[in-house]
Every structure is written in C-alpha cells, then in structure tokens.
Short mmCIF file of C-alpha atoms and ligand atoms in Angstrom, two decimals:
data_model
loop_
_atom_site.label_atom_id
_atom_site.label_comp_id
_atom_site.label_asym_id
_atom_site.label_seq_id
_atom_site.Cartn_x
_atom_site.Cartn_y
_atom_site.Cartn_z
CA UNK A 1 80.34 -5.87 146.55
CA UNK A 2 80.95 -7.02 142.99
CA UNK A 3 84.44 -7.06 141.52
CA UNK A 4 85.44 -4.23 139.14
CA UNK A 5 86.36 -5.63 135.70
CA UNK A 6 88.52 -3.87 133.06
CA UNK A 7 85.29 -3.45 131.06
CA UNK A 8 83.78 -1.39 133.92
CA UNK A 9 86.79 0.92 133.76
CA UNK A 10 86.36 1.30 130.00
CA UNK A 11 82.67 2.07 130.42
CA UNK A 12 83.37 4.73 133.04
CA UNK A 13 85.96 6.33 130.74
CA UNK A 14 83.50 6.23 127.86
CA UNK A 15 80.77 7.82 130.01
CA UNK A 16 83.14 10.56 131.21
CA UNK A 17 84.25 11.26 127.63
CA UNK A 18 80.63 11.47 126.46
CA UNK A 19 79.76 13.95 129.23
CA UNK A 20 82.80 16.13 128.43
CA UNK A 21 81.85 16.11 124.74
CA UNK A 22 78.26 17.09 125.51
CA UNK A 23 79.47 19.96 127.66
CA UNK A 24 81.81 21.10 124.90
CA UNK A 25 79.01 20.89 122.31
CA UNK A 26 76.71 23.03 124.47
CA UNK A 27 79.45 25.64 124.73
CA UNK A 28 80.19 25.63 121.00
CA UNK A 29 76.49 25.77 120.12
CA UNK A 30 76.01 28.77 122.43
CA UNK A 31 78.95 30.55 120.80
CA UNK A 32 77.58 29.83 117.32
CA UNK A 33 74.20 31.17 118.44
CA UNK A 34 75.81 34.31 119.88
CA UNK A 35 77.77 35.13 116.68
CA UNK A 36 75.25 37.00 114.58
CA UNK A 37 77.31 39.55 112.67
CA UNK A 38 77.87 38.80 109.01
CA UNK A 39 80.83 40.60 107.50
CA UNK A 40 84.33 40.01 106.19
CA UNK A 41 87.09 39.59 108.76
CA UNK A 42 90.59 40.97 109.11
CA UNK A 43 93.25 38.51 110.19
CA UNK A 44 96.85 38.97 111.28
CA UNK A 45 99.11 35.92 111.28
CA UNK A 46 102.30 36.72 113.09
CA UNK A 47 105.01 35.17 115.27
CA UNK A 48 108.40 33.59 114.60
CA UNK A 49 107.33 30.02 113.80
CA UNK A 50 106.67 28.47 110.39
CA UNK A 51 103.11 28.57 109.12
CA UNK A 52 101.99 32.16 108.54
CA UNK A 53 102.09 32.44 104.76
CA UNK A 54 101.09 28.83 104.24
CA UNK A 55 98.03 29.41 106.43
CA UNK A 56 97.10 32.44 104.32
CA UNK A 57 97.44 30.34 101.17
CA UNK A 58 95.26 27.72 102.81
CA UNK A 59 92.50 30.34 103.09
CA UNK A 60 93.02 31.19 99.43
CA UNK A 61 92.35 27.56 98.62
CA UNK A 62 89.13 27.68 100.64
CA UNK A 63 87.97 30.83 98.89
CA UNK A 64 88.83 29.31 95.51
CA UNK A 65 86.55 26.42 96.38
CA UNK A 66 83.66 28.88 96.35
CA UNK A 67 84.82 30.66 93.21
CA UNK A 68 85.64 33.87 95.09
CA UNK A 69 87.70 36.62 93.53
CA UNK A 70 91.02 36.98 95.34
CA UNK A 71 93.88 39.45 95.47
CA UNK A 72 97.34 38.37 96.63
CA UNK A 73 100.13 40.83 97.15
CA UNK A 74 103.56 39.75 98.37
CA UNK A 75 105.68 42.45 99.92
CA UNK A 76 108.91 40.48 99.88
CA UNK A 77 110.37 38.78 96.88
CA UNK A 78 111.90 35.44 97.69
CA UNK A 79 115.18 34.38 96.17
CA UNK A 80 113.42 31.70 94.20
CA UNK A 81 109.98 31.32 92.70
CA UNK A 82 107.52 29.93 95.19
CA UNK A 83 105.05 27.14 94.57
CA UNK A 84 102.14 29.44 95.42
CA UNK A 85 103.30 32.01 92.88
CA UNK A 86 103.73 29.37 90.16
CA UNK A 87 100.38 27.75 90.86
CA UNK A 88 98.29 30.89 91.22
CA UNK A 89 99.84 32.61 88.19
CA UNK A 90 99.42 29.58 85.95
CA UNK A 91 96.21 27.99 87.16
CA UNK A 92 94.04 30.60 88.80
CA UNK A 93 92.86 33.44 86.57
CA UNK A 94 90.44 34.58 89.30
CA UNK A 95 93.42 35.39 91.54
CA UNK A 96 95.19 38.67 90.93
CA UNK A 97 98.75 38.11 92.04
CA UNK A 98 101.23 40.92 92.51
CA UNK A 99 104.72 40.80 93.92
CA UNK A 100 106.82 43.75 95.01
CA UNK A 101 109.28 42.64 92.35
CA UNK A 102 112.66 44.30 92.24
CA UNK A 103 112.17 46.04 95.56
CA UNK A 104 112.73 44.80 99.06
CA UNK A 105 114.50 41.51 99.57
CA UNK A 106 116.63 40.54 102.51
CA UNK A 107 119.66 41.16 100.26
CA UNK A 108 119.04 44.60 98.82
CA UNK A 109 118.17 46.85 101.76
CA UNK A 110 118.45 49.99 99.69
CA UNK A 111 116.16 52.21 101.69
CA UNK A 112 115.19 54.69 98.98
CA UNK A 113 114.38 52.08 96.34
CA UNK A 114 112.66 49.88 98.94
CA UNK A 115 110.38 52.75 99.92
CA UNK A 116 109.56 53.45 96.27
CA UNK A 117 108.80 49.77 95.67
CA UNK A 118 106.64 49.52 98.81
CA UNK A 119 104.65 52.56 97.79
CA UNK A 120 104.19 51.36 94.21
CA UNK A 121 102.95 48.08 95.63
CA UNK A 122 100.59 49.81 98.04
CA UNK A 123 99.18 51.80 95.13
CA UNK A 124 98.22 48.43 93.67
CA UNK A 125 96.66 47.24 96.96
CA UNK A 126 94.59 50.33 97.70
CA UNK A 127 92.07 49.96 94.85
CA UNK A 128 91.67 46.27 95.74
CA UNK A 129 90.75 47.27 99.30
CA UNK A 130 88.11 49.53 97.79
CA UNK A 131 86.69 46.99 95.37
CA UNK A 132 83.84 44.81 96.68
CA UNK A 133 84.42 42.26 93.89
CA UNK A 134 87.39 40.97 95.87
CA UNK A 135 86.18 38.71 98.64
CA UNK A 136 89.64 37.88 99.97
CA UNK A 137 92.86 39.86 99.95
CA UNK A 138 96.14 38.46 101.22
CA UNK A 139 98.91 40.91 102.06
CA UNK A 140 101.83 38.58 102.55
CA UNK A 141 104.75 39.91 104.64
CA UNK A 142 103.15 43.37 104.92
CA UNK A 143 104.25 43.77 108.55
CA UNK A 144 107.87 44.46 107.51
CA UNK A 145 106.80 47.47 105.46
CA UNK A 146 105.25 48.93 108.62
CA UNK A 147 108.16 47.95 110.86
CA UNK A 148 110.65 49.73 108.57
CA UNK A 149 108.35 52.70 108.11
CA UNK A 150 108.14 52.14 104.32
CA UNK A 151 104.37 52.47 104.52
CA UNK A 152 102.39 54.65 106.88
CA UNK A 153 100.81 52.43 109.51
CA UNK A 154 97.84 54.70 110.22
CA UNK A 155 97.08 54.97 106.52
CA UNK A 156 97.28 51.19 106.04
CA UNK A 157 95.01 50.53 109.03
CA UNK A 158 92.53 53.17 107.90
CA UNK A 159 92.33 51.70 104.39
CA UNK A 160 91.78 48.22 105.82
CA UNK A 161 89.04 49.49 108.11
CA UNK A 162 87.22 51.26 105.27
CA UNK A 163 87.23 48.20 102.96
CA UNK A 164 83.95 46.76 101.63
CA UNK A 165 81.93 45.03 104.31
CA UNK A 166 82.00 41.56 102.75
CA UNK A 167 85.73 41.60 102.09
CA UNK A 168 88.22 39.67 104.23
CA UNK A 169 91.89 40.60 104.57
CA UNK A 170 94.78 38.45 105.76
CA UNK A 171 98.11 40.01 106.72
CA UNK A 172 101.17 37.90 107.42
CA UNK A 173 104.62 38.61 108.79
CA UNK A 174 106.52 38.74 112.05
CA UNK A 175 105.85 41.63 114.36
CA UNK A 176 102.91 43.80 113.43
CA UNK A 177 102.73 46.59 115.95
CA UNK A 178 100.14 47.06 118.67
CA UNK A 179 98.00 49.40 116.55
CA UNK A 180 97.68 46.76 113.82
CA UNK A 181 96.94 44.04 116.37
CA UNK A 182 94.28 46.25 117.91
CA UNK A 183 92.69 46.96 114.53
CA UNK A 184 92.42 43.36 113.32
CA UNK A 185 89.51 41.03 114.18
CA UNK A 186 91.64 37.90 114.51
CA UNK A 187 95.29 37.79 115.55
CA UNK A 188 97.20 34.53 115.73
CA UNK A 189 100.79 34.08 116.73
CA UNK A 190 102.67 31.10 115.32
CA UNK A 191 105.26 30.20 117.91
CA UNK A 192 108.46 28.42 117.01
CA UNK A 193 108.98 25.29 119.05
CA UNK A 194 111.63 24.04 116.66
CA UNK A 195 112.44 24.42 112.97
CA UNK A 196 114.13 21.94 110.64
CA UNK A 197 116.40 24.68 109.29
CA UNK A 198 118.11 24.97 112.68
CA UNK A 199 118.99 21.28 112.43
CA UNK A 200 120.73 21.96 109.14
CA UNK A 201 117.89 20.74 106.93
CA UNK A 202 117.53 22.74 103.73
CA UNK A 203 114.33 24.61 102.84
CA UNK A 204 112.18 22.17 100.90
CA UNK A 205 110.51 22.74 97.56
CA UNK A 206 106.75 22.43 97.92
CA UNK A 207 106.94 22.72 101.70
CA UNK A 208 108.89 25.88 102.47
CA UNK A 209 108.58 27.66 99.11
P1 ATP B 301 105.62 29.52 105.56
O1 ATP B 301 105.68 30.31 104.27
O2 ATP B 301 106.39 28.24 105.43
O3 ATP B 301 104.26 29.40 106.12
P2 ATP B 301 106.12 31.71 107.34
O4 ATP B 301 105.33 32.57 106.42
O5 ATP B 301 105.52 31.43 108.68
O6 ATP B 301 106.49 30.35 106.62
P3 ATP B 301 108.37 33.50 107.00
O7 ATP B 301 108.98 34.27 108.10
O8 ATP B 301 107.59 34.23 105.97
O9 ATP B 301 107.54 32.30 107.66
O10 ATP B 301 109.53 32.70 106.33
C1 ATP B 301 109.43 32.10 105.08
C2 ATP B 301 110.44 30.98 104.93
O11 ATP B 301 111.28 30.83 106.06
C3 ATP B 301 109.79 29.63 104.77
O12 ATP B 301 110.59 28.90 103.88
C4 ATP B 301 109.82 29.02 106.13
O13 ATP B 301 109.89 27.60 106.14
C5 ATP B 301 111.07 29.61 106.71
N1 ATP B 301 110.90 29.80 108.15
C6 ATP B 301 109.79 30.19 108.80
N2 ATP B 301 109.98 30.25 110.12
C7 ATP B 301 111.26 29.88 110.32
C8 ATP B 301 112.09 29.71 111.48
N3 ATP B 301 111.59 29.94 112.70
N4 ATP B 301 113.37 29.33 111.30
C9 ATP B 301 113.86 29.11 110.06
N5 ATP B 301 113.14 29.24 108.93
C10 ATP B 301 111.86 29.62 109.04
MG1 MG B 302 105.72 34.18 105.26
#
C-alpha cells in the first residue's frame, strides 16, 4: 500500500468540498426553479439585536440603484438627526421621507399627543400603500405603534395586504405581534449576542445613527 502524503489529504478535502458545493447548487437551483410568483414582498425585521433599521436602509440603497420610487416613514424621532435622514433628505429626491416629528420619542410618552402623532403619520402612509408608483416603502419602528395600541393592528395589516401588487414593504422594530408576523412574507429576527453599548461604548455617528 502506498503512503498517504499531505497532498492526498488536501485532494480529498478539495473533492469533498466540491461535492458539497454541487449538492448545495442543485438545491438552490431547484428552489429558484420552484419560485415562480412575481410580486412585491412584505418584510418584518424584528428582534433585540442591532441591525433592523440599517438592513431596511440597505434595501433602500438597492432600490435606489434601480431608480425606484421609495417612501420612508419613521415612527420614532431620534434625539439627534440620523445619517439616513440627512442623506435621503439632501441627496435623494426620489425618496419621500417623513418622520413622526414632535410625537413619540422615548422621552415624551404623552399618550394623547403620541396617538395623535401616530395617526397623523399613518394618514401619510396610507396613500403611499395605495400608490403603485412606490416600489418600496419602509415603515421604520412601526411595531411600537401597534404594541402601544396607537394604531389599529388589523387596519394596518389590512392596508398592507391590499397594497399594489408590485410594491414591497419593510417594517422594523422590536416585537411585532403574532398577527403581523403571520401576515408578512418574510420575518427575520435579529438576535443580540452582544452590543458595544453594554460595554460602555457610545453610539457612533455613521454607524448607530
Ligand atoms: P440599527 O439602526 O443600528 O440597525 P436597530 O434598528 O436594529 O439598529 P433599534 O432598536 O431601532 O435597533 O435601536 C436604534 C439604536 O439603538 C441604534 O443606535 C442601535 O445601535 C442601538 N441598539 C440597537 N440594538 C441595541 C442593543 N441590543 N443594545 C443597545 N443598543 C442597541
Ligand atoms: Mg431601528
């Protein structure tokens, strides 16, 4: 019997890797083949880890690459301006950006005025969800409005379901009840493993806001 050399080991590894890749490709190709429905998708990005809003803004960048018309509505006003707000407002006329403004922040918590602000904001969202010109709509931090009962969940879900067929919608925020999860096509949960903030590192311009 001939001696095994380190090269033989490498070759076997290479062969095994190639086989695994081929198997994976067959699976992916079959899935691509099976997906035949063409329509916009509804996406919920939830969970307690960092990455929900920034993922939504990543999709905005993709859509911008194709010149799509986009609507962005933020249901919570941050304490400071955010990079996405600055950039989209200044550089992207094809993005309609709306922020709940003087309403809900983590500091105010004035129920009556929060409800009014949420409803005024929803009145801005509703026509967007009925307008086929918008290919992508991002409803950033919407889940809190449902959790606090500031917006009617059934009404929100119904409006999302009745949107134009080619339109995609992304909702972000922790929570998002079971009815919303059920209604959305894609639901991803960003899980916190660790966060810099808990090690005393300050929120970073251009990374966290
Ligand atoms: P991002 O906007 O960075 O994608 P997010 O949308 O997933 O974050 P939010 O709950 O909306 O998270 O919080 C917004 C801000 O809080 C961001 O500055 C983010 O870095 C920070 N943050 C998110 N998750 C955590 C966490 N688990 N602990 C502390 N801070 C967090
Ligand atoms: Mg967020």
